[in-house]
JSON list of C-alpha atoms in Angstrom, two decimals:
[
{"chain": "A", "resi": 1, "resn": "MET", "atom": "CA", "xyz": [-156.56, 46.07, 54.20]},
{"chain": "A", "resi": 2, "resn": "LEU", "atom": "CA", "xyz": [-156.99, 48.83, 51.59]},
{"chain": "A", "resi": 3, "resn": "LEU", "atom": "CA", "xyz": [-153.59, 50.65, 51.21]},
{"chain": "A", "resi": 4, "resn": "CYS", "atom": "CA", "xyz": [-153.42, 54.21, 49.92]},
{"chain": "A", "resi": 5, "resn": "LEU", "atom": "CA", "xyz": [-150.09, 55.59, 48.52]},
{"chain": "A", "resi": 6, "resn": "ALA", "atom": "CA", "xyz": [-149.85, 59.42, 48.13]},
{"chain": "A", "resi": 7, "resn": "CYS", "atom": "CA", "xyz": [-147.81, 59.50, 44.85]},
{"chain": "A", "resi": 8, "resn": "TYR", "atom": "CA", "xyz": [-146.15, 61.86, 42.48]},
{"chain": "A", "resi": 9, "resn": "ASN", "atom": "CA", "xyz": [-144.61, 60.47, 39.23]},
{"chain": "A", "resi": 10, "resn": "GLY", "atom": "CA", "xyz": [-144.30, 56.90, 40.26]},
{"chain": "A", "resi": 11, "resn": "ARG", "atom": "CA", "xyz": [-143.05, 57.41, 43.76]},
{"chain": "A", "resi": 12, "resn": "LEU", "atom": "CA", "xyz": [-144.31, 58.62, 47.16]},
{"chain": "A", "resi": 13, "resn": "ALA", "atom": "CA", "xyz": [-144.66, 62.40, 47.01]},
{"chain": "A", "resi": 14, "resn": "SER", "atom": "CA", "xyz": [-142.09, 63.84, 49.33]},
{"chain": "A", "resi": 15, "resn": "VAL", "atom": "CA", "xyz": [-144.78, 66.09, 50.72]},
{"chain": "A", "resi": 16, "resn": "PHE", "atom": "CA", "xyz": [-148.40, 64.77, 51.02]},
{"chain": "A", "resi": 17, "resn": "ASP", "atom": "CA", "xyz": [-149.71, 68.14, 49.75]},
{"chain": "A", "resi": 18, "resn": "ASN", "atom": "CA", "xyz": [-147.85, 67.74, 46.51]},
{"chain": "A", "resi": 19, "resn": "ALA", "atom": "CA", "xyz": [-149.14, 64.34, 45.63]},
{"chain": "A", "resi": 20, "resn": "SER", "atom": "CA", "xyz": [-150.83, 64.18, 42.28]},
{"chain": "A", "resi": 21, "resn": "GLU", "atom": "CA", "xyz": [-152.56, 60.87, 42.76]},
{"chain": "A", "resi": 22, "resn": "PHE", "atom": "CA", "xyz": [-153.58, 58.16, 45.27]},
{"chain": "A", "resi": 23, "resn": "LYS", "atom": "CA", "xyz": [-152.62, 54.69, 44.31]},
{"chain": "A", "resi": 24, "resn": "LEU", "atom": "CA", "xyz": [-154.67, 52.03, 45.93]},
{"chain": "A", "resi": 25, "resn": "PHE", "atom": "CA", "xyz": [-153.60, 48.44, 46.74]},
{"chain": "A", "resi": 26, "resn": "ARG", "atom": "CA", "xyz": [-155.56, 45.54, 48.46]},
{"chain": "A", "resi": 27, "resn": "VAL", "atom": "CA", "xyz": [-153.28, 43.67, 50.95]},
{"chain": "A", "resi": 28, "resn": "GLU", "atom": "CA", "xyz": [-154.46, 40.15, 51.94]},
{"chain": "A", "resi": 29, "resn": "ASP", "atom": "CA", "xyz": [-152.36, 37.27, 53.21]},
{"chain": "A", "resi": 30, "resn": "ASN", "atom": "CA", "xyz": [-149.16, 39.05, 52.22]},
{"chain": "A", "resi": 31, "resn": "ASN", "atom": "CA", "xyz": [-150.32, 39.47, 48.68]},
{"chain": "A", "resi": 32, "resn": "ILE", "atom": "CA", "xyz": [-150.66, 42.97, 47.19]},
{"chain": "A", "resi": 33, "resn": "CYS", "atom": "CA", "xyz": [-152.93, 43.64, 44.37]},
{"chain": "A", "resi": 34, "resn": "PRO", "atom": "CA", "xyz": [-153.71, 46.97, 42.53]},
{"chain": "A", "resi": 35, "resn": "ALA", "atom": "CA", "xyz": [-157.04, 48.23, 43.50]},
{"chain": "A", "resi": 36, "resn": "GLY", "atom": "CA", "xyz": [-157.23, 51.63, 41.50]},
{"chain": "A", "resi": 37, "resn": "HIS", "atom": "CA", "xyz": [-155.97, 55.14, 41.54]},
{"chain": "A", "resi": 38, "resn": "LEU", "atom": "CA", "xyz": [-157.44, 58.52, 42.05]},
{"chain": "A", "resi": 39, "resn": "SER", "atom": "CA", "xyz": [-156.16, 61.76, 40.40]},
{"chain": "A", "resi": 40, "resn": "LEU", "atom": "CA", "xyz": [-156.00, 64.63, 42.74]},
{"chain": "A", "resi": 41, "resn": "PRO", "atom": "CA", "xyz": [-156.78, 68.13, 41.15]},
{"chain": "A", "resi": 42, "resn": "SER", "atom": "CA", "xyz": [-157.20, 69.81, 44.53]},
{"chain": "A", "resi": 43, "resn": "LYS", "atom": "CA", "xyz": [-154.47, 70.52, 47.06]},
{"chain": "A", "resi": 44, "resn": "ASP", "atom": "CA", "xyz": [-157.05, 71.20, 49.72]},
{"chain": "A", "resi": 45, "resn": "PRO", "atom": "CA", "xyz": [-156.34, 68.85, 52.65]},
{"chain": "A", "resi": 46, "resn": "LYS", "atom": "CA", "xyz": [-160.11, 68.45, 53.37]},
{"chain": "A", "resi": 47, "resn": "ASP", "atom": "CA", "xyz": [-160.66, 67.36, 49.77]},
{"chain": "A", "resi": 48, "resn": "ARG", "atom": "CA", "xyz": [-157.79, 64.84, 50.03]},
{"chain": "A", "resi": 49, "resn": "THR", "atom": "CA", "xyz": [-159.11, 63.56, 53.29]},
{"chain": "A", "resi": 50, "resn": "SER", "atom": "CA", "xyz": [-162.49, 63.06, 51.61]},
{"chain": "A", "resi": 51, "resn": "ALA", "atom": "CA", "xyz": [-160.98, 61.21, 48.70]},
{"chain": "A", "resi": 52, "resn": "ILE", "atom": "CA", "xyz": [-159.20, 58.86, 51.05]},
{"chain": "A", "resi": 53, "resn": "LEU", "atom": "CA", "xyz": [-162.44, 58.12, 52.85]},
{"chain": "A", "resi": 54, "resn": "ALA", "atom": "CA", "xyz": [-164.47, 57.82, 49.52]},
{"chain": "A", "resi": 55, "resn": "CYS", "atom": "CA", "xyz": [-161.92, 55.21, 48.34]},
{"chain": "A", "resi": 56, "resn": "GLY", "atom": "CA", "xyz": [-162.34, 53.11, 51.52]},
{"chain": "A", "resi": 57, "resn": "ALA", "atom": "CA", "xyz": [-158.68, 53.05, 52.28]},
{"chain": "A", "resi": 58, "resn": "THR", "atom": "CA", "xyz": [-157.76, 51.79, 55.78]},
{"chain": "A", "resi": 59, "resn": "THR", "atom": "CA", "xyz": [-154.02, 52.78, 55.76]},
{"chain": "A", "resi": 60, "resn": "LEU", "atom": "CA", "xyz": [-152.31, 55.78, 54.17]},
{"chain": "A", "resi": 61, "resn": "ILE", "atom": "CA", "xyz": [-148.54, 55.73, 53.47]},
{"chain": "A", "resi": 62, "resn": "CYS", "atom": "CA", "xyz": [-147.03, 59.12, 52.51]},
{"chain": "A", "resi": 63, "resn": "GLY", "atom": "CA", "xyz": [-144.01, 61.40, 52.67]},
{"chain": "A", "resi": 64, "resn": "ALA", "atom": "CA", "xyz": [-143.93, 64.51, 54.93]},
{"chain": "A", "resi": 65, "resn": "LEU", "atom": "CA", "xyz": [-147.31, 65.34, 56.43]},
{"chain": "A", "resi": 66, "resn": "CYS", "atom": "CA", "xyz": [-148.28, 68.30, 58.65]},
{"chain": "A", "resi": 67, "resn": "GLY", "atom": "CA", "xyz": [-149.55, 67.45, 62.07]},
{"chain": "A", "resi": 68, "resn": "CYS", "atom": "CA", "xyz": [-153.04, 69.09, 61.49]},
{"chain": "A", "resi": 69, "resn": "THR", "atom": "CA", "xyz": [-153.77, 67.07, 58.42]},
{"chain": "A", "resi": 70, "resn": "ARG", "atom": "CA", "xyz": [-152.44, 63.89, 59.94]},
{"chain": "A", "resi": 71, "resn": "ASP", "atom": "CA", "xyz": [-154.81, 64.46, 62.94]},
{"chain": "A", "resi": 72, "resn": "ILE", "atom": "CA", "xyz": [-157.71, 65.03, 60.63]},
{"chain": "A", "resi": 73, "resn": "ILE", "atom": "CA", "xyz": [-157.09, 61.87, 58.63]},
{"chain": "A", "resi": 74, "resn": "GLU", "atom": "CA", "xyz": [-156.46, 59.78, 61.72]},
{"chain": "A", "resi": 75, "resn": "SER", "atom": "CA", "xyz": [-159.64, 61.02, 63.42]},
{"chain": "A", "resi": 76, "resn": "THR", "atom": "CA", "xyz": [-161.51, 59.16, 60.57]},
{"chain": "A", "resi": 77, "resn": "GLY", "atom": "CA", "xyz": [-160.02, 55.81, 61.64]},
{"chain": "A", "resi": 78, "resn": "ILE", "atom": "CA", "xyz": [-157.41, 55.69, 58.86]},
{"chain": "A", "resi": 79, "resn": "LYS", "atom": "CA", "xyz": [-153.90, 54.48, 60.02]},
{"chain": "A", "resi": 80, "resn": "VAL", "atom": "CA", "xyz": [-151.43, 57.10, 58.77]},
{"chain": "A", "resi": 81, "resn": "ILE", "atom": "CA", "xyz": [-147.80, 56.16, 58.18]},
{"chain": "A", "resi": 82, "resn": "PRO", "atom": "CA", "xyz": [-145.94, 59.32, 57.17]},
{"chain": "A", "resi": 83, "resn": "TRP", "atom": "CA", "xyz": [-142.31, 60.15, 56.53]},
{"chain": "A", "resi": 84, "resn": "ILE", "atom": "CA", "xyz": [-141.70, 57.40, 54.09]},
{"chain": "A", "resi": 85, "resn": "ARG", "atom": "CA", "xyz": [-139.87, 57.75, 50.81]},
{"chain": "A", "resi": 86, "resn": "GLY", "atom": "CA", "xyz": [-139.27, 55.62, 47.75]},
{"chain": "A", "resi": 87, "resn": "THR", "atom": "CA", "xyz": [-140.75, 54.43, 44.45]},
{"chain": "A", "resi": 88, "resn": "VAL", "atom": "CA", "xyz": [-144.06, 52.71, 44.49]},
{"chain": "A", "resi": 89, "resn": "ASP", "atom": "CA", "xyz": [-142.45, 49.46, 43.98]},
{"chain": "A", "resi": 90, "resn": "GLU", "atom": "CA", "xyz": [-139.95, 49.93, 46.78]},
{"chain": "A", "resi": 91, "resn": "VAL", "atom": "CA", "xyz": [-142.82, 50.86, 49.24]},
{"chain": "A", "resi": 92, "resn": "LEU", "atom": "CA", "xyz": [-144.90, 47.84, 48.20]},
{"chain": "A", "resi": 93, "resn": "GLU", "atom": "CA", "xyz": [-141.85, 45.46, 48.53]},
{"chain": "A", "resi": 94, "resn": "ALA", "atom": "CA", "xyz": [-141.21, 47.06, 52.10]},
{"chain": "A", "resi": 95, "resn": "VAL", "atom": "CA", "xyz": [-144.84, 46.51, 53.03]},
{"chain": "A", "resi": 96, "resn": "LYS", "atom": "CA", "xyz": [-144.74, 42.88, 51.99]},
{"chain": "A", "resi": 97, "resn": "ASN", "atom": "CA", "xyz": [-141.49, 42.31, 53.92]},
{"chain": "A", "resi": 98, "resn": "ASN", "atom": "CA", "xyz": [-142.67, 44.35, 56.92]},
{"chain": "A", "resi": 99, "resn": "ARG", "atom": "CA", "xyz": [-139.65, 46.65, 56.37]},
{"chain": "A", "resi": 100, "resn": "LEU", "atom": "CA", "xyz": [-141.14, 50.19, 56.05]},
{"chain": "A", "resi": 101, "resn": "ASP", "atom": "CA", "xyz": [-138.70, 51.57, 58.64]},
{"chain": "A", "resi": 102, "resn": "ASP", "atom": "CA", "xyz": [-135.92, 51.11, 55.86]},
{"chain": "A", "resi": 103, "resn": "LEU", "atom": "CA", "xyz": [-137.62, 53.72, 53.87]},
{"chain": "A", "resi": 104, "resn": "ALA", "atom": "CA", "xyz": [-137.97, 56.39, 56.55]},
{"chain": "A", "resi": 105, "resn": "MET", "atom": "CA", "xyz": [-137.09, 59.79, 55.34]},
{"chain": "A", "resi": 106, "resn": "PRO", "atom": "CA", "xyz": [-133.68, 61.14, 56.35]},
{"chain": "A", "resi": 107, "resn": "GLY", "atom": "CA", "xyz": [-133.77, 62.63, 59.88]},
{"chain": "A", "resi": 108, "resn": "CYS", "atom": "CA", "xyz": [-136.63, 60.31, 61.02]},
{"chain": "A", "resi": 109, "resn": "SER", "atom": "CA", "xyz": [-135.37, 57.71, 63.42]},
{"chain": "A", "resi": 110, "resn": "LYS", "atom": "CA", "xyz": [-135.78, 54.04, 62.66]},
{"chain": "A", "resi": 111, "resn": "GLY", "atom": "CA", "xyz": [-137.55, 51.82, 64.95]},
{"chain": "A", "resi": 112, "resn": "SER", "atom": "CA", "xyz": [-139.17, 54.65, 67.01]},
{"chain": "A", "resi": 113, "resn": "GLY", "atom": "CA", "xyz": [-142.19, 55.20, 64.64]},
{"chain": "A", "resi": 114, "resn": "GLN", "atom": "CA", "xyz": [-141.23, 58.48, 63.01]},
{"chain": "A", "resi": 115, "resn": "GLY", "atom": "CA", "xyz": [-139.08, 59.53, 65.96]},
{"chain": "A", "resi": 116, "resn": "ARG", "atom": "CA", "xyz": [-138.62, 63.35, 65.89]},
{"chain": "A", "resi": 117, "resn": "CYS", "atom": "CA", "xyz": [-140.73, 63.65, 62.69]},
{"chain": "A", "resi": 118, "resn": "ARG", "atom": "CA", "xyz": [-143.95, 63.16, 64.64]},
{"chain": "A", "resi": 119, "resn": "ARG", "atom": "CA", "xyz": [-145.05, 65.98, 66.96]},
{"chain": "A", "resi": 120, "resn": "GLN", "atom": "CA", "xyz": [-146.48, 64.90, 70.26]},
{"chain": "A", "resi": 121, "resn": "PRO", "atom": "CA", "xyz": [-150.20, 65.13, 70.69]},
{"chain": "A", "resi": 122, "resn": "GLY", "atom": "CA", "xyz": [-151.28, 68.46, 72.16]},
{"chain": "A", "resi": 123, "resn": "ARG", "atom": "CA", "xyz": [-147.97, 70.15, 71.44]},
{"chain": "A", "resi": 124, "resn": "ARG", "atom": "CA", "xyz": [-147.32, 72.79, 68.77]},
{"chain": "A", "resi": 125, "resn": "ALA", "atom": "CA", "xyz": [-145.21, 71.98, 65.69]},
{"chain": "A", "resi": 126, "resn": "GLY", "atom": "CA", "xyz": [-141.47, 71.90, 66.14]},
{"chain": "A", "resi": 127, "resn": "PHE", "atom": "CA", "xyz": [-138.84, 69.62, 67.64]},
{"chain": "A", "resi": 128, "resn": "HIS", "atom": "CA", "xyz": [-140.19, 67.71, 70.65]},
{"chain": "A", "resi": 129, "resn": "GLY", "atom": "CA", "xyz": [-137.92, 64.84, 71.07]},
{"chain": "A", "resi": 130, "resn": "HIS", "atom": "CA", "xyz": [-138.13, 61.06, 70.26]},
{"chain": "A", "resi": 131, "resn": "GLY", "atom": "CA", "xyz": [-141.27, 60.20, 72.24]},
{"chain": "A", "resi": 132, "resn": "ALA", "atom": "CA", "xyz": [-143.30, 58.54, 69.47]},
{"chain": "A", "resi": 133, "resn": "LYS", "atom": "CA", "xyz": [-144.10, 54.94, 70.27]},
{"chain": "A", "resi": 134, "resn": "ASN", "atom": "CA", "xyz": [-146.10, 54.05, 67.10]},
{"chain": "A", "resi": 135, "resn": "SER", "atom": "CA", "xyz": [-144.05, 51.47, 65.14]},
{"chain": "A", "resi": 136, "resn": "ILE", "atom": "CA", "xyz": [-144.02, 51.84, 61.43]},
{"chain": "A", "resi": 137, "resn": "THR", "atom": "CA", "xyz": [-142.83, 48.27, 60.89]},
{"chain": "A", "resi": 138, "resn": "ASN", "atom": "CA", "xyz": [-145.77, 46.43, 62.33]},
{"chain": "A", "resi": 139, "resn": "PHE", "atom": "CA", "xyz": [-148.80, 48.19, 60.74]},
{"chain": "A", "resi": 140, "resn": "LYS", "atom": "CA", "xyz": [-150.77, 45.14, 59.51]}
]
């Protein structure tokens, strides 16, 4: 798996649109190795999606992410794990120990895969309950 972290100053950017770089890591047999980074001069979501694709990333971990951008990224086959916070080292340790739910942003339910932070497919943005079933702990 090629993991992409949307970062700003050594930690996950609190909002995907504010990430200044993508840090890439190869994850194999519970070993995580740096695989490069990409500076992001453009804030255009289409440019960012193209950059993720060009890097060959299979999974994106990021902070807050609007539903439209998430839908675009996921439509390319990339697994998106949003609403995560922490330093790069904290996130990598959580990935290694299968504990990403411990780094869920405040207000995002643990164990329910982003809970109220994920809008339901086909629904407009806003609060729509806790219907998400996509676990953030078992993404491998």
